[in-house]
Structures are given as structure tokens and as C-alpha cells.
XYZ file of C-alpha atoms in Angstrom:
701
model
C -13.150 77.105 28.746
C -12.661 78.363 25.284
C -15.413 76.154 23.946
C -18.554 74.742 25.346
C -18.275 71.504 23.347
C -15.773 69.815 25.668
C -12.884 70.229 28.031
C -10.340 70.866 25.220
C -9.349 74.341 24.117
C -9.771 75.494 20.526
C -6.069 75.014 19.930
C -6.188 71.497 21.252
C -9.195 70.678 19.002
C -7.235 71.854 15.949
C -4.255 69.724 16.905
C -6.536 66.684 17.427
C -8.071 67.123 13.956
C -4.608 67.374 12.432
C -3.537 64.212 14.217
C -6.610 62.364 12.952
C -5.905 63.373 9.362
C -2.317 62.175 9.549
C -2.944 59.006 11.556
C -2.714 56.785 8.505
C 0.716 58.186 7.687
C 2.176 57.384 11.086
C 4.527 54.378 11.256
C 5.094 52.132 14.248
C 8.121 54.294 15.124
C 6.888 57.723 13.957
C 8.971 60.759 13.371
C 8.502 63.686 15.679
C 5.324 65.539 14.975
C 4.398 69.042 16.109
C 1.480 67.581 18.004
C 3.782 65.537 20.222
C 6.156 68.430 20.693
C 3.381 70.705 21.862
C 2.027 68.042 24.202
C 5.535 67.974 25.745
C 6.008 64.192 26.070
C 9.215 63.437 27.976
C 11.855 61.024 26.922
C 12.418 58.098 29.226
C 16.178 58.518 28.925
C 17.153 61.859 30.215
C 13.982 63.828 30.415
C 14.624 65.582 27.135
C 12.059 65.706 24.418
C 12.959 64.102 21.106
C 14.812 66.108 18.559
C 12.776 66.875 15.480
C 13.396 64.304 12.764
C 14.791 61.635 15.093
C 12.929 58.511 16.154
C 11.680 57.937 19.631
C 9.951 55.125 21.462
C 6.370 55.130 22.635
C 6.323 54.506 26.309
C 3.643 53.833 28.849
C 4.212 54.214 32.570
C 2.239 52.190 35.081
C 1.193 53.430 38.477
C 4.151 51.615 39.946
C 6.508 53.595 37.769
C 7.484 50.694 35.438
C 7.927 51.379 31.764
C 5.832 49.371 29.273
C 6.979 49.251 25.646
C 4.259 49.606 23.017
C 4.099 46.778 20.460
C 5.636 47.406 17.071
C 2.322 47.608 15.179
C 0.850 49.905 17.751
C -1.471 47.300 19.232
C -0.076 47.924 22.655
C 0.386 45.497 25.436
C -0.935 45.024 28.913
C -2.470 48.243 30.163
C -2.849 49.797 26.684
C -5.916 50.503 24.587
C -4.893 48.458 21.561
C -4.185 49.595 18.020
C -6.139 51.973 15.860
C -9.532 50.569 14.704
C -9.079 47.475 16.899
C -12.443 45.838 17.611
C -13.576 43.147 19.959
C -14.009 39.856 18.047
C -16.894 38.798 20.298
C -18.990 41.895 19.767
C -22.398 41.558 18.168
C -24.937 43.929 16.714
C -27.525 45.100 19.244
C -30.866 46.074 17.711
C -31.639 48.142 20.840
C -28.534 50.272 20.303
C -29.529 53.873 19.311
C -26.854 53.709 16.605
C -28.155 50.335 15.234
C -27.915 50.103 11.449
C -29.792 47.194 9.807
C -27.414 47.333 6.827
C -24.568 46.114 9.019
C -26.229 42.706 9.535
C -25.922 41.639 5.890
C -22.274 42.710 5.886
C -21.637 40.828 9.098
C -23.209 37.643 7.682
C -21.169 37.971 4.508
C -17.917 38.317 6.413
C -18.652 35.444 8.780
C -20.004 32.972 6.176
C -17.471 30.348 5.005
C -16.393 30.311 1.346
C -17.489 27.030 -0.338
C -15.137 25.397 -2.854
C -17.083 23.200 -5.344
C -14.120 20.821 -5.747
C -13.821 20.350 -1.976
C -17.535 19.587 -1.770
C -17.202 17.142 -4.669
C -14.249 15.374 -3.042
C -16.143 14.862 0.207
C -19.215 13.578 -1.623
C -17.367 11.053 -3.804
C -15.574 9.552 -0.839
C -18.971 8.903 0.721
C -20.251 7.358 -2.540
C -17.187 5.104 -2.828
C -17.328 3.963 0.785
C -21.014 3.135 0.455
C -20.333 1.214 -2.756
C -17.590 -0.827 -1.078
C -20.109 -1.687 1.639
C -23.102 -2.550 -0.563
C -21.590 -3.494 -3.912
C -24.563 -1.847 -5.660
C -23.250 -0.505 -8.973
C -26.570 1.048 -9.966
C -26.840 3.081 -6.761
C -23.249 4.314 -7.107
C -23.872 5.343 -10.720
C -27.117 7.091 -9.766
C -25.481 8.938 -6.855
C -22.592 10.110 -9.023
C -24.963 11.256 -11.741
C -27.081 13.195 -9.229
C -23.964 14.788 -7.748
C -23.336 16.636 -10.996
C -20.028 18.502 -11.391
C -19.088 16.131 -14.198
C -15.987 18.207 -14.923
C -14.469 16.736 -11.736
C -15.018 13.073 -12.710
C -11.292 12.483 -13.377
C -10.849 13.003 -9.647
C -13.498 10.325 -8.978
C -11.525 7.849 -11.084
C -8.335 8.670 -9.222
C -9.989 8.559 -5.797
C -11.806 5.273 -6.456
C -8.630 3.488 -7.560
C -6.404 4.998 -4.857
C -8.841 3.991 -2.103
C -9.144 0.466 -3.529
C -5.359 0.110 -3.799
C -5.062 0.203 -0.027
C -7.794 -2.400 0.521
C -8.421 -6.079 -0.074
C -8.733 -7.804 -3.445
C -12.513 -7.670 -3.112
C -12.529 -3.852 -3.199
C -10.002 -3.800 -6.056
C -12.265 -6.045 -8.110
C -15.294 -3.916 -7.193
C -13.481 -0.739 -8.273
C -12.665 -2.237 -11.681
C -16.248 -3.408 -12.138
C -17.602 0.050 -11.227
C -15.297 1.845 -13.661
C -16.449 -0.445 -16.465
C -20.080 0.202 -15.544
C -19.609 3.991 -15.453
C -17.558 4.118 -18.655
C -19.150 6.264 -21.413
C -22.455 6.301 -19.521
C -21.575 8.475 -16.521
C -17.845 9.110 -16.940
C -16.506 9.887 -20.412
C -13.524 7.961 -21.870
C -11.365 11.089 -21.658
C -12.178 11.496 -17.968
C -11.254 7.863 -17.266
C -7.967 8.429 -19.064
C -7.268 11.696 -17.228
C -7.972 10.000 -13.902
C -5.370 7.307 -14.607
C -2.866 9.933 -15.770
C -3.284 11.685 -12.413
C -2.692 8.376 -10.664
C 0.521 7.822 -12.635
C 1.779 11.259 -11.640
C 1.032 10.635 -7.966
C 2.576 7.162 -7.640
C 5.654 8.598 -5.929
C 3.357 9.808 -3.141
C 1.227 6.658 -3.078
C 4.201 4.358 -2.437
C 4.743 6.070 0.905
C 1.501 4.526 2.226
C 1.164 1.598 -0.217
C 4.559 -0.121 -0.693
C 3.373 -2.196 -3.685
C 1.596 0.753 -5.331
C 3.558 0.324 -8.587
C 2.442 -3.271 -9.063
C -1.154 -2.663 -7.960
C -1.642 0.374 -10.213
C -0.060 -1.524 -13.114
C -2.666 -4.229 -12.625
C -5.470 -1.650 -12.510
C -4.276 -0.185 -15.823
C -3.948 -3.640 -17.379
C -7.456 -4.481 -16.201
C -8.786 -1.209 -17.655
C -7.251 -2.094 -21.030
C -8.653 -5.633 -20.899
C -12.060 -4.170 -19.973
C -11.627 -1.728 -22.896
C -12.120 1.412 -20.867
C -8.562 2.454 -21.708
C -7.153 2.064 -25.236
C -3.858 0.114 -25.605
C -2.236 3.257 -27.007
C -2.598 4.763 -23.509
C 0.585 2.918 -22.515
C 2.839 4.319 -25.224
C 1.490 7.853 -24.879
C 1.883 7.823 -21.110
C 5.489 6.621 -21.360
C 6.336 9.605 -23.534
C 4.928 12.044 -20.993
C 6.587 10.528 -17.911
C 10.252 10.738 -16.856
C 11.981 7.351 -17.130
C 13.126 7.645 -13.528
C 9.597 8.136 -12.198
C 7.447 5.525 -10.501
C 4.716 6.237 -13.043
C 7.020 5.070 -15.831
C 7.681 1.867 -13.864
C 3.922 1.304 -13.630
C 3.567 1.408 -17.430
C 6.502 -0.956 -17.959
C 5.090 -3.383 -15.375
C 1.658 -3.323 -16.993
C 3.162 -4.042 -20.413
C 5.644 -6.747 -19.502
C 4.101 -8.462 -16.485
C 0.418 -8.454 -17.372
C -0.428 -7.600 -20.966
C 2.264 -9.581 -22.775
C 1.551 -12.931 -21.116
C -0.369 -15.669 -22.978
C -4.102 -15.572 -22.193
C -3.434 -12.306 -20.367
C -7.087 -11.217 -20.486
C -8.315 -14.159 -18.414
C -5.343 -13.895 -16.042
C -5.912 -10.191 -15.422
C -9.671 -10.619 -14.937
C -9.109 -13.302 -12.292
C -6.147 -11.675 -10.557
C -8.278 -10.405 -7.698
C -10.212 -13.599 -7.185
C -12.332 -13.589 -10.321
C -15.097 -11.392 -11.575
C -18.626 -11.153 -10.247
C -19.693 -13.548 -12.993
C -17.570 -16.296 -11.419
C -19.163 -15.605 -8.037
C -22.613 -16.094 -9.529
C -21.540 -19.367 -11.118
C -20.220 -20.590 -7.785
C -23.491 -19.628 -6.102
C -25.476 -21.535 -8.697
C -23.278 -24.576 -8.128
C -23.820 -24.381 -4.355
C -27.585 -24.089 -4.828
C -27.605 -27.215 -6.990
C -25.588 -29.106 -4.402
C -27.939 -28.045 -1.585
C -31.015 -29.151 -3.541
C -29.537 -32.490 -4.586
C -28.480 -33.230 -1.023
C -31.947 -32.295 0.219
C -33.693 -34.564 -2.292
C -31.495 -37.369 -0.976
C -32.021 -36.880 2.793
C -35.273 -34.877 2.978
C -33.962 -32.673 5.820
C -35.952 -29.472 5.250
C -34.491 -27.645 8.239
C -30.911 -28.281 7.098
C -31.693 -27.237 3.523
C -33.246 -23.951 4.691
C -30.240 -23.299 6.924
C -27.845 -23.819 4.003
C -29.889 -21.526 1.751
C -29.901 -18.864 4.468
C -26.125 -19.137 4.917
C -25.565 -18.384 1.240
C -26.494 -14.793 2.096
C -27.972 -14.076 -1.357
C -31.596 -13.220 -0.640
C -31.749 -11.240 -3.899
C -30.836 -14.464 -5.746
C -33.394 -16.794 -4.162
C -35.338 -16.897 -7.419
C -32.500 -19.119 -8.640
C -33.266 -21.528 -5.796
C -36.914 -21.610 -6.906
C -36.027 -22.116 -10.557
C -33.547 -24.923 -9.949
C -35.876 -26.596 -7.467
C -38.749 -26.622 -9.970
C -36.525 -27.925 -12.762
C -35.288 -30.673 -10.455
C -38.893 -31.571 -9.602
C -39.768 -31.865 -13.302
C -36.665 -33.900 -14.123
C -37.301 -36.367 -11.297
C -40.977 -36.836 -10.433
C -39.986 -38.785 -7.294
C -38.427 -35.567 -5.992
C -41.509 -33.408 -6.620
C -43.147 -33.890 -3.214
C -39.966 -33.017 -1.310
C -39.256 -30.007 -3.521
C -42.748 -28.604 -2.997
C -42.403 -29.189 0.747
C -39.091 -27.278 0.794
C -40.495 -24.314 -1.145
C -43.557 -24.226 1.097
C -41.385 -24.258 4.227
C -39.049 -21.577 2.856
C -42.019 -19.344 2.062
C -43.633 -19.819 5.497
C -40.359 -18.978 7.273
C -39.995 -15.851 5.159
C -36.726 -17.236 3.800
C -37.893 -16.843 0.204
C -40.024 -13.750 -0.363
C -43.170 -13.781 -2.484
C -41.484 -11.649 -5.163
C -38.514 -14.033 -5.364
C -40.901 -16.994 -5.537
C -42.868 -15.337 -8.344
C -39.652 -14.485 -10.179
C -38.482 -18.086 -10.013
C -41.766 -19.380 -11.444
C -41.689 -16.797 -14.224
C -38.174 -17.842 -15.215
C -39.231 -21.465 -15.455
C -42.333 -20.534 -17.471
C -40.219 -18.603 -19.979
C -37.765 -21.477 -20.429
C -40.351 -24.250 -20.833
C -39.694 -24.589 -24.565
C -36.032 -25.297 -23.934
C -36.798 -27.552 -20.962
C -39.151 -29.578 -23.124
C -36.167 -30.672 -25.214
C -34.840 -32.637 -22.226
C -38.105 -33.189 -20.336
C -40.874 -33.685 -22.924
C -43.599 -33.411 -20.297
C -42.155 -30.232 -18.748
C -45.121 -28.038 -19.686
C -47.634 -30.496 -18.334
C -45.685 -30.967 -15.105
C -45.285 -27.222 -14.619
C -49.005 -26.632 -15.154
C -49.708 -29.202 -12.451
C -47.277 -27.613 -9.962
C -48.637 -24.064 -10.275
C -52.121 -24.809 -8.809
C -50.514 -26.682 -5.905
C -48.301 -23.721 -5.129
C -51.198 -21.268 -5.304
C -53.482 -23.398 -3.145
C -50.634 -23.863 -0.655
C -50.406 -20.083 -0.303
C -46.727 -19.784 -1.252
C -47.295 -18.521 -4.815
C -49.361 -15.424 -5.509
C -52.678 -16.083 -7.231
C -51.859 -13.489 -9.918
C -49.449 -16.007 -11.446
C -52.413 -18.198 -12.388
C -53.376 -15.805 -15.185
C -49.947 -16.112 -16.753
C -49.993 -19.863 -16.445
C -53.453 -20.147 -17.988
C -52.345 -18.126 -20.986
C -50.005 -20.940 -21.891
C -52.565 -23.653 -21.311
C -53.700 -24.627 -24.762
C -50.669 -25.159 -26.963
C -51.457 -25.006 -30.666
C -49.591 -26.420 -33.633
C -48.153 -22.932 -34.068
C -46.483 -23.230 -30.661
C -45.109 -26.601 -31.628
C -43.760 -25.108 -34.845
C -42.027 -22.344 -32.880
C -40.555 -24.849 -30.449
C -39.151 -26.885 -33.310
C -37.797 -23.709 -34.933
C -35.922 -22.794 -31.757
C -34.467 -26.270 -31.559
C -33.306 -26.129 -35.184
C -31.826 -22.655 -34.902
C -29.808 -23.596 -31.824
C -28.164 -26.342 -33.874
C -27.585 -23.962 -36.796
C -26.020 -21.309 -34.559
C -23.781 -23.767 -32.736
C -22.586 -25.154 -36.066
C -21.854 -21.612 -37.251
C -19.781 -20.888 -34.137
C -17.687 -23.932 -35.029
C -17.393 -23.454 -38.801
C -17.678 -19.661 -39.268
C -19.494 -20.466 -42.537
C -21.967 -17.642 -43.181
C -23.230 -18.822 -46.608
C -24.026 -22.249 -45.137
C -25.964 -20.679 -42.261
C -27.945 -18.516 -44.686
C -28.805 -21.592 -46.762
C -29.955 -23.399 -43.614
C -32.264 -20.524 -42.674
C -33.655 -20.384 -46.192
C -34.410 -24.106 -45.950
C -36.423 -23.519 -42.768
C -38.612 -21.102 -44.757
C -39.951 -19.335 -41.646
C -39.147 -15.616 -42.131
C -41.826 -14.721 -39.568
C -39.496 -16.108 -36.888
C -36.483 -14.018 -37.905
C -36.686 -11.896 -34.702
C -36.648 -15.133 -32.671
C -33.472 -16.209 -34.471
C -31.810 -12.878 -33.697
C -32.702 -13.164 -30.012
C -31.411 -16.729 -29.836
C -28.182 -15.841 -31.677
C -27.252 -12.984 -29.350
C -28.389 -14.825 -26.207
C -26.123 -17.759 -27.050
C -23.238 -15.411 -27.924
C -23.595 -13.493 -24.643
C -22.631 -16.566 -22.654
C -19.594 -17.307 -24.816
C -16.214 -15.758 -25.513
C -15.460 -12.607 -27.473
C -14.841 -14.649 -30.625
C -18.461 -15.802 -30.744
C -19.735 -12.303 -29.929
C -17.722 -10.927 -32.839
C -19.015 -13.690 -35.120
C -22.591 -12.898 -34.091
C -22.177 -9.207 -35.004
C -20.659 -10.097 -38.377
C -23.517 -12.507 -39.002
C -26.067 -9.774 -38.238
C -24.492 -7.648 -40.982
C -24.694 -10.535 -43.421
C -28.301 -11.338 -42.541
C -29.260 -7.693 -42.992
C -27.794 -7.827 -46.453
C -29.357 -11.138 -47.411
C -32.467 -12.226 -45.474
C -33.606 -9.992 -42.614
C -35.492 -6.720 -42.838
C -34.881 -3.738 -40.577
C -38.181 -4.536 -38.879
C -36.891 -8.033 -38.070
C -33.882 -6.540 -36.306
C -35.969 -3.998 -34.414
C -38.367 -6.675 -33.179
C -35.527 -9.042 -32.319
C -33.746 -6.439 -30.207
C -37.021 -5.516 -28.506
C -37.484 -9.167 -27.534
C -33.922 -9.241 -26.203
C -34.272 -6.053 -24.194
C -37.639 -7.034 -22.749
C -35.959 -10.049 -21.173
C -32.744 -8.183 -20.257
C -33.422 -8.418 -16.518
C -33.815 -12.195 -16.700
C -30.731 -12.524 -18.887
C -28.740 -10.539 -16.317
C -29.591 -13.147 -13.692
C -27.479 -15.671 -15.564
C -25.006 -13.286 -17.232
C -24.136 -10.455 -14.856
C -22.721 -8.142 -17.558
C -25.585 -8.795 -19.974
C -26.786 -5.173 -20.035
C -23.398 -3.807 -21.117
C -22.931 -6.559 -23.688
C -26.382 -5.920 -25.150
C -25.560 -2.215 -25.399
C -22.444 -3.153 -27.376
C -24.482 -5.360 -29.723
C -26.966 -2.514 -30.277
C -24.256 0.087 -30.860
C -22.350 -2.268 -33.150
C -25.529 -2.869 -35.203
C -25.777 0.889 -35.785
C -22.097 1.164 -36.753
C -22.525 -1.755 -39.185
C -25.591 -0.061 -40.783
C -27.824 -2.883 -39.613
C -29.865 -0.334 -37.667
C -30.192 3.397 -38.133
C -29.675 5.673 -35.101
C -33.383 6.560 -35.242
C -34.222 2.875 -34.823
C -32.866 3.073 -31.268
C -35.549 5.612 -30.444
C -38.168 3.329 -31.976
C -36.909 0.433 -29.851
C -36.787 2.538 -26.690
C -40.400 3.720 -27.083
C -41.637 0.129 -27.086
C -39.876 -0.719 -23.809
C -41.164 0.015 -20.292
C -39.771 3.294 -18.924
C -36.945 3.029 -16.383
C -36.438 -0.632 -17.261
C -33.121 -2.395 -17.781
C -33.871 -2.476 -21.504
C -34.364 1.290 -21.655
C -31.095 1.847 -19.773
C -29.344 -0.467 -22.221
C -30.570 1.582 -25.190
C -29.341 4.736 -23.464
C -25.935 3.135 -22.936
C -25.825 2.187 -26.615
C -26.467 5.818 -27.573
C -23.593 6.903 -25.324
C -21.264 4.391 -26.961
C -22.200 5.601 -30.437
C -21.739 9.272 -29.541
C -18.270 8.706 -28.072
C -15.213 9.895 -29.946
C -13.847 7.330 -32.433
C -16.934 5.226 -31.756
C -16.719 3.376 -35.056
C -13.182 2.156 -34.549
C -13.756 1.309 -30.920
C -16.977 -0.636 -31.510
C -15.532 -2.569 -34.413
C -12.867 -3.756 -31.986
C -15.237 -4.119 -29.045
C -14.623 -7.859 -28.851
C -10.990 -7.907 -29.813
C -11.320 -6.995 -33.492
C -10.757 -9.751 -35.985
C -13.611 -10.611 -38.282
C -15.297 -7.309 -37.576
C -12.789 -5.643 -39.867
C -13.650 -7.925 -42.811
C -16.705 -5.851 -43.670
C -14.829 -2.560 -43.297
C -11.945 -3.806 -45.436
C -14.402 -5.067 -48.040
C -16.048 -1.634 -48.212
C -12.665 0.022 -48.771
C -11.709 -2.474 -51.479
C -15.053 -2.063 -53.239
C -14.659 1.710 -53.246
C -11.125 1.481 -54.655
C -12.042 -0.963 -57.442
C -15.002 1.220 -58.452
C -12.828 4.337 -58.494
C -10.273 2.543 -60.632
C -12.979 1.291 -62.991
C -14.562 4.756 -63.231
C -11.247 6.288 -64.334
C -10.887 3.892 -67.279
C -10.552 0.430 -65.804
C -11.342 -2.838 -67.554
C -14.712 -4.459 -66.804
C -13.300 -7.997 -66.627
C -10.667 -6.945 -64.091
C -13.274 -5.205 -61.935
C -15.452 -8.335 -61.991
C -12.468 -10.451 -60.996
C -11.731 -8.127 -58.060
C -15.336 -8.476 -56.887
C -15.043 -12.233 -57.210
C -11.768 -12.230 -55.257
C -13.452 -10.557 -52.309
C -15.136 -13.890 -51.647
C -18.162 -12.216 -50.055
C -21.147 -12.890 -52.338
C -23.511 -11.975 -49.517
C -21.963 -8.495 -49.539
C -22.307 -7.758 -53.267
C -25.236 -5.432 -52.585
C -22.556 -3.017 -51.307
C -21.035 -3.039 -54.810
C -24.447 -2.146 -56.225
C -25.018 0.629 -53.710
C -21.591 2.238 -54.117
C -21.743 1.948 -57.905
C -25.114 3.737 -58.057
C -24.023 6.492 -55.687
C -20.758 7.003 -57.568
C -22.634 7.173 -60.878
C -24.750 10.004 -59.432
C -21.789 11.852 -57.899
C -19.470 11.528 -60.907
C -22.289 11.887 -63.453
C -20.935 8.769 -65.085
C -23.682 6.343 -66.050
C -21.008 4.074 -67.463
C -20.783 2.444 -64.043
C -24.078 0.738 -64.866
C -22.184 -1.247 -67.504
C -20.221 -2.913 -64.694
C -23.446 -3.884 -62.918
C -24.821 -5.247 -66.177
C -21.719 -7.389 -66.681
C -21.801 -8.653 -63.080
C -25.454 -9.606 -63.433
C -24.874 -11.269 -66.764
C -22.093 -13.426 -65.342
C -24.209 -14.369 -62.322
C -21.676 -12.635 -60.086
C -24.391 -10.438 -58.534
C -27.781 -12.081 -58.025
C -31.192 -10.460 -58.332
C -31.534 -10.537 -54.541
C -28.266 -8.677 -54.117
C -29.197 -6.222 -56.869
C -32.570 -5.558 -55.260
C -30.942 -5.161 -51.850
C -28.427 -2.653 -53.215
C -31.111 -0.600 -54.962
C -33.186 -0.718 -51.785
C -30.348 0.664 -49.694
C -29.881 3.571 -52.099
C -33.634 4.258 -52.014
C -33.548 4.382 -48.205
C -30.750 6.974 -48.261
C -32.125 9.223 -51.018
C -33.063 12.024 -48.621
C -29.484 12.262 -47.390
C -28.036 11.895 -50.893
C -30.218 14.760 -52.128
C -28.354 17.141 -49.834
C -25.169 16.601 -51.862
C -26.702 15.546 -55.196
C -29.782 17.702 -55.894
C -31.032 15.490 -58.750
C -30.418 12.209 -56.886
C -34.086 11.154 -56.943
C -34.476 11.782 -60.681
C -31.275 9.865 -61.466
C -32.321 6.990 -59.202
C -35.684 6.661 -60.968
C -33.834 6.376 -64.294
C -31.543 3.687 -62.855
C -34.519 1.748 -61.455
C -36.235 1.858 -64.841
C -33.066 0.592 -66.547
C -32.706 -2.211 -63.963
C -36.348 -3.247 -64.337
C -36.069 -3.316 -68.134
C -33.010 -5.573 -67.912
C -34.387 -7.832 -65.167
C -31.708 -6.988 -62.630
C -34.070 -6.431 -59.738
C -37.146 -8.243 -58.496
C -40.506 -7.061 -59.926
C -41.923 -6.058 -56.544
C -39.201 -3.424 -56.164
C -40.876 -1.262 -58.794
C -43.992 -1.056 -56.596
C -42.057 -0.001 -53.506
C -39.848 2.424 -55.407
C -42.839 4.422 -56.617
C -44.554 4.620 -53.219
């Protein structure tokens, strides 16, 4: 042998090295190569070797003499070794192998590990969240799960997936989907993401109709419902029509929503009840059934039957309503008391009504005793007699006794508060009928109980919550007027705290109370009744993780949304909410006209024509600010004339000066000498008797 390294000669080793170097240049049907010529491979067709430069076929011959053609890519077939660098897919790294390299393990894991797509993971997770929500109906859990999921940039897909899954289900799931979208709006899913989700749905209607024949009509109803619920703006329809081909199914959806649902008289109520009514209606029906069960029980005394009917309602989380209505019935009819107590005792012993539900029911009655006393004068006395019986019977926790004892000795102050609540209910109801703000303000002034202003605010909003959008809008407008005329910022803060502390109880009677309260809070900020920092002050005074705290957080989200001012002013259908905004614009225009050489008498007449004497403090505020900005103290002449004619009262003057004082820090950013100018204006006003004497004390603090 020419070499001791193997059985090949030196010449053969050289040829093998050359072949290795050129292996990557060989095609599946290679040209003749010197290596093959020297190895003298025979042609299967005549025994002649291939001519240089002409193609030939790779051939394998079995022991039986049959020819086997090599595969085109060189991988070979049966009886061949496979293609170059072919490896066994089942091979694994052996740590006992002498050639083992630990670095290969990391590479092997990297190659074998699947590539994770965040969107695919998100899609799988949201389907699970939606399915669970359809099973449980728990909006809070769904919102929490979606928030914890993160990947908020994919929320438009959630909107699309939620609606598309509901479209192929019963009316119950459709209603649930609409309720969930309203709950998630602005809090978890931004308005733009809701809109983008519906745009995706419109573009995919042609595919949806394959599985859902009435997809056009169903999606049109979803869009109409979203507009009624104010999670889509009405302009969504016109903008979507421009972006969709007229021949598309998506275009048909928009036309159907416009003509079939949103143009009909009373369309809002029709759309809300299209899928069998909202959850609020379901609660009302449950309350009605509970009343019927209790009345029937008082008549026949069949405890077993009454418990069976309560159990069949299937609303264990709502059993506190059974307790409340039973106790009220016992106080209204003393002959029914013994049977009612027997029923509650039996329900507690069977475990039908839990101790927490029993306690909740008693608390609700305790909090409404002042109102109950209007119809049942002895309600407080009767309730105080029932509580010890319940505790001694073992079906009411003894801890409730402390709460009950706190209300034991009623003073004249309590009687005064009770009478105040009674009077304010009448005043508010009259206002809802007449829409007469000056008359309401006069009525409150006659009561002469400013210490109860927060109570009035709570009562006003509570009554409005259970009424239509008209009354809600009137309540917000009234808050603006009261802020201008009678109430301090502290009154509003305390009133909203009282409201939010009882938000959970309010939600038992008004299912959407939390969202409505958030709208009232946000609207108060937009109307300058509260400052944004006041929300933080309110939140601090509420228990953490309570419904009230969540409501404040929702209000912040509403305020921070794009076009929040316009949206919130129209939150309950617009209308009177624009009166204040229009008045501000008109006041600004008349002051600008007066500042450029207008006539004082004409300016006074314009102020008089506004017909909003309770809003004249805005004239004072804007006039003072404009005098600072324009360096034109001549605007004070207008205020002097208005005061002289009795057009602007001292209260309104003082209120206007007070509002400027509160905003001096912000004004100083644009008007460096704002504080010095304001002090001069205050001195001038004090000398002329425009403002109340006590303002001078506060202005110098």
C-alpha cells in the first residue's frame, strides 16, 4: 500500500479530496468529472463510459442484476445510502459518545422548540374568556381576566371575536355580549379599539354569512345597540359607508342599522329590548316574583312551599332582596310578622339564605328606615324589635346588634334630617316636571340647611339614576347651577363620597349604577363642578378595591378619552347639557365685542337675553380674565353697570371673583402679573360694594 493511513492509494486520496471540495457544485444530473472517468463507471446502455460534457444517469445495480435509478435530488431510493448530509430524524445526543459536545444540546433545543406567536396565544385565551363569560355571566371576572391577559394592542380582535361568537348563539348570549362591551368600554378596551373591532366585523360579513345566514341583520343590530349604548358614535355609520363598497355585505349592514333600527320612533328602547330586554329588566322581574312569593306565603303560611319557590328562582346572590322585602312586609303588616320571621328562620336553618345574604338584607332595611318611616311611621321601632329576635333565633349574626344599637336613640337632629329628605324628594320631583332651576334654588334657600347639601346631592343623583336620560341630564345641569349659586366644592366632594360609599347597595336595585355614577362624576369634572384633583381626594376616602373606587377609576378613564368633553356633554342624549356650553360661547363673544368698542347697554341686554341669572358669575369670571389678558381695565366698567342695574347680584359677583382666585396659579403661567392685577380688581370691587365683605378675608389668605 502506498500509504499506511488506509486502503486507498495516494492518487485515490487526492481524487477523494477533490471530489469533496466540488461536492456542493454537483447537480442532480452532474456533468462528467475526471473522478468518475478515472473510476471507470460503465454506462448501463452499451457499456461505454460517458462522453465528457454529456449528462449521464446515476445507476445502482442490485445483487439480482436489476437497475435502480437514483432520485433526482440525490437522496437515493431503496438500497441507497441517502443524500449528502442526510441525518436520521430520530437520532439523539448521547452523553457517553466520545465525540459528545455539550454545545450541541442548546442548538438542538432551539431547533426543536416551537415558535410562539403572541396573537395566536391571545386568540386562544380570549375564546376561553368569552366562553366562560357566556357560562357565568360575570362581567367583573371577564374584565379582570382580559386586563390580566395584557396584549391590549390586540383588543380589537376581542371585540370582533366576542360579537362573532355571540352572533351564532341565542339571544341571551347576544344580550350578554352587548352588556360586556359596554362594561369594558373606555375602562379596559379603548373607544378606538371598539370601533376597529366593528370595522373588522363589517369587512368579514361576507365570510360570516356562510355560517350565519342572517349575519347582516344580526350585526346591524349589534351596531345599533352599540350606538344606543354610546360605545360607538353615530358618525361611525357614515364613515363606514364611505370605506365599504356598495355591493358588499358590510355596506348592507350599515344601511340596515340606519333604516331598520336607528330611524324608528323610540328606537333606543326597541333596540335595548330586542334580545329579550336588558339585565335590568331581569332584576325587576325577579323582584316582582319575590314579592308574589312572599304575599302568597303570608296568605297560606306554607313555609315549605315558599322555600321551594325561593330556591327555584336560582338567584342565591340576590337572596338579600328576599330578606329586605320580607322585613318590609312584616313592618307594613304586623299580623304578618310572625310568619315572616318563621320563614326567614327556616330559610336560614336549611342553608337556603346564607348568613351574609341575611346580614345584607338587614343592612339594606336599616339604611332605608328614614324613607320607610314616611309610609310606616313606626318602622324604626318595629325594626329595632325584630333585630333582637333574629339574633336570639340564631339566624342573624350578633355583630349586627352593634349597628342596630347605634341607631337606637334618635335625636331631634335625626328628625330634622328625615324631614329634610322628605322635603328634598318633593323639590327634586317637582324640578323633574318643571325644569325650573331658579325655583328649585329658591326652595333650597327657604329650607336654610346648607349643612345637608351633600345629602341633597346624593338624593338628586339617586333619584335620577332610576329614571330616563332626560332626568339624568337635568340632574347634571342642576349640579352646575348649584355649584354656581349655593353649593361649595366641599359639598360636592362629600355628596359624591356618600353616593360612592353606597354604590354596592345602589347596584342591587339599579344594575348599571356603577357606570352611571362614573358618568355623573366625569360630567361634573367637564362642567367645572369638580376639579380632576378632586377625584383623587374622593378616591382616598373610599375603601380600596371597592365598587366606589372602581367607579372613580372609570370616571378618570372617561375624562382621559379623546373628545371626552363632547362625548360626556352628550352622555345622556345631549339637550340641556349644551345650554351651559352655548352660554359660555355667547358670553365670550359679547365680551370680545364689548372689548373692541361695544356699547355697554347692548352688552347688558345680551347678558339679560341669556336668561341664565344663575350663570352670571361666568360673565364676571370671563370679564376679569379678559381684562388681565388684554390689559384693558375698561371691562370693569361693564361689571359696574351690570351691578348697578341689579343684573349681576353680589352673590354672583363674589362667585365669579372666587372662581378667578381659585385659578390664579394656572392664569399666572400665561399672565405673569395675574395675582397683582387680581388684587387691584378685588380692591376696586370691595370699594364699590360688588362683592361680599367676607371675600376680602379669603382673598388675602
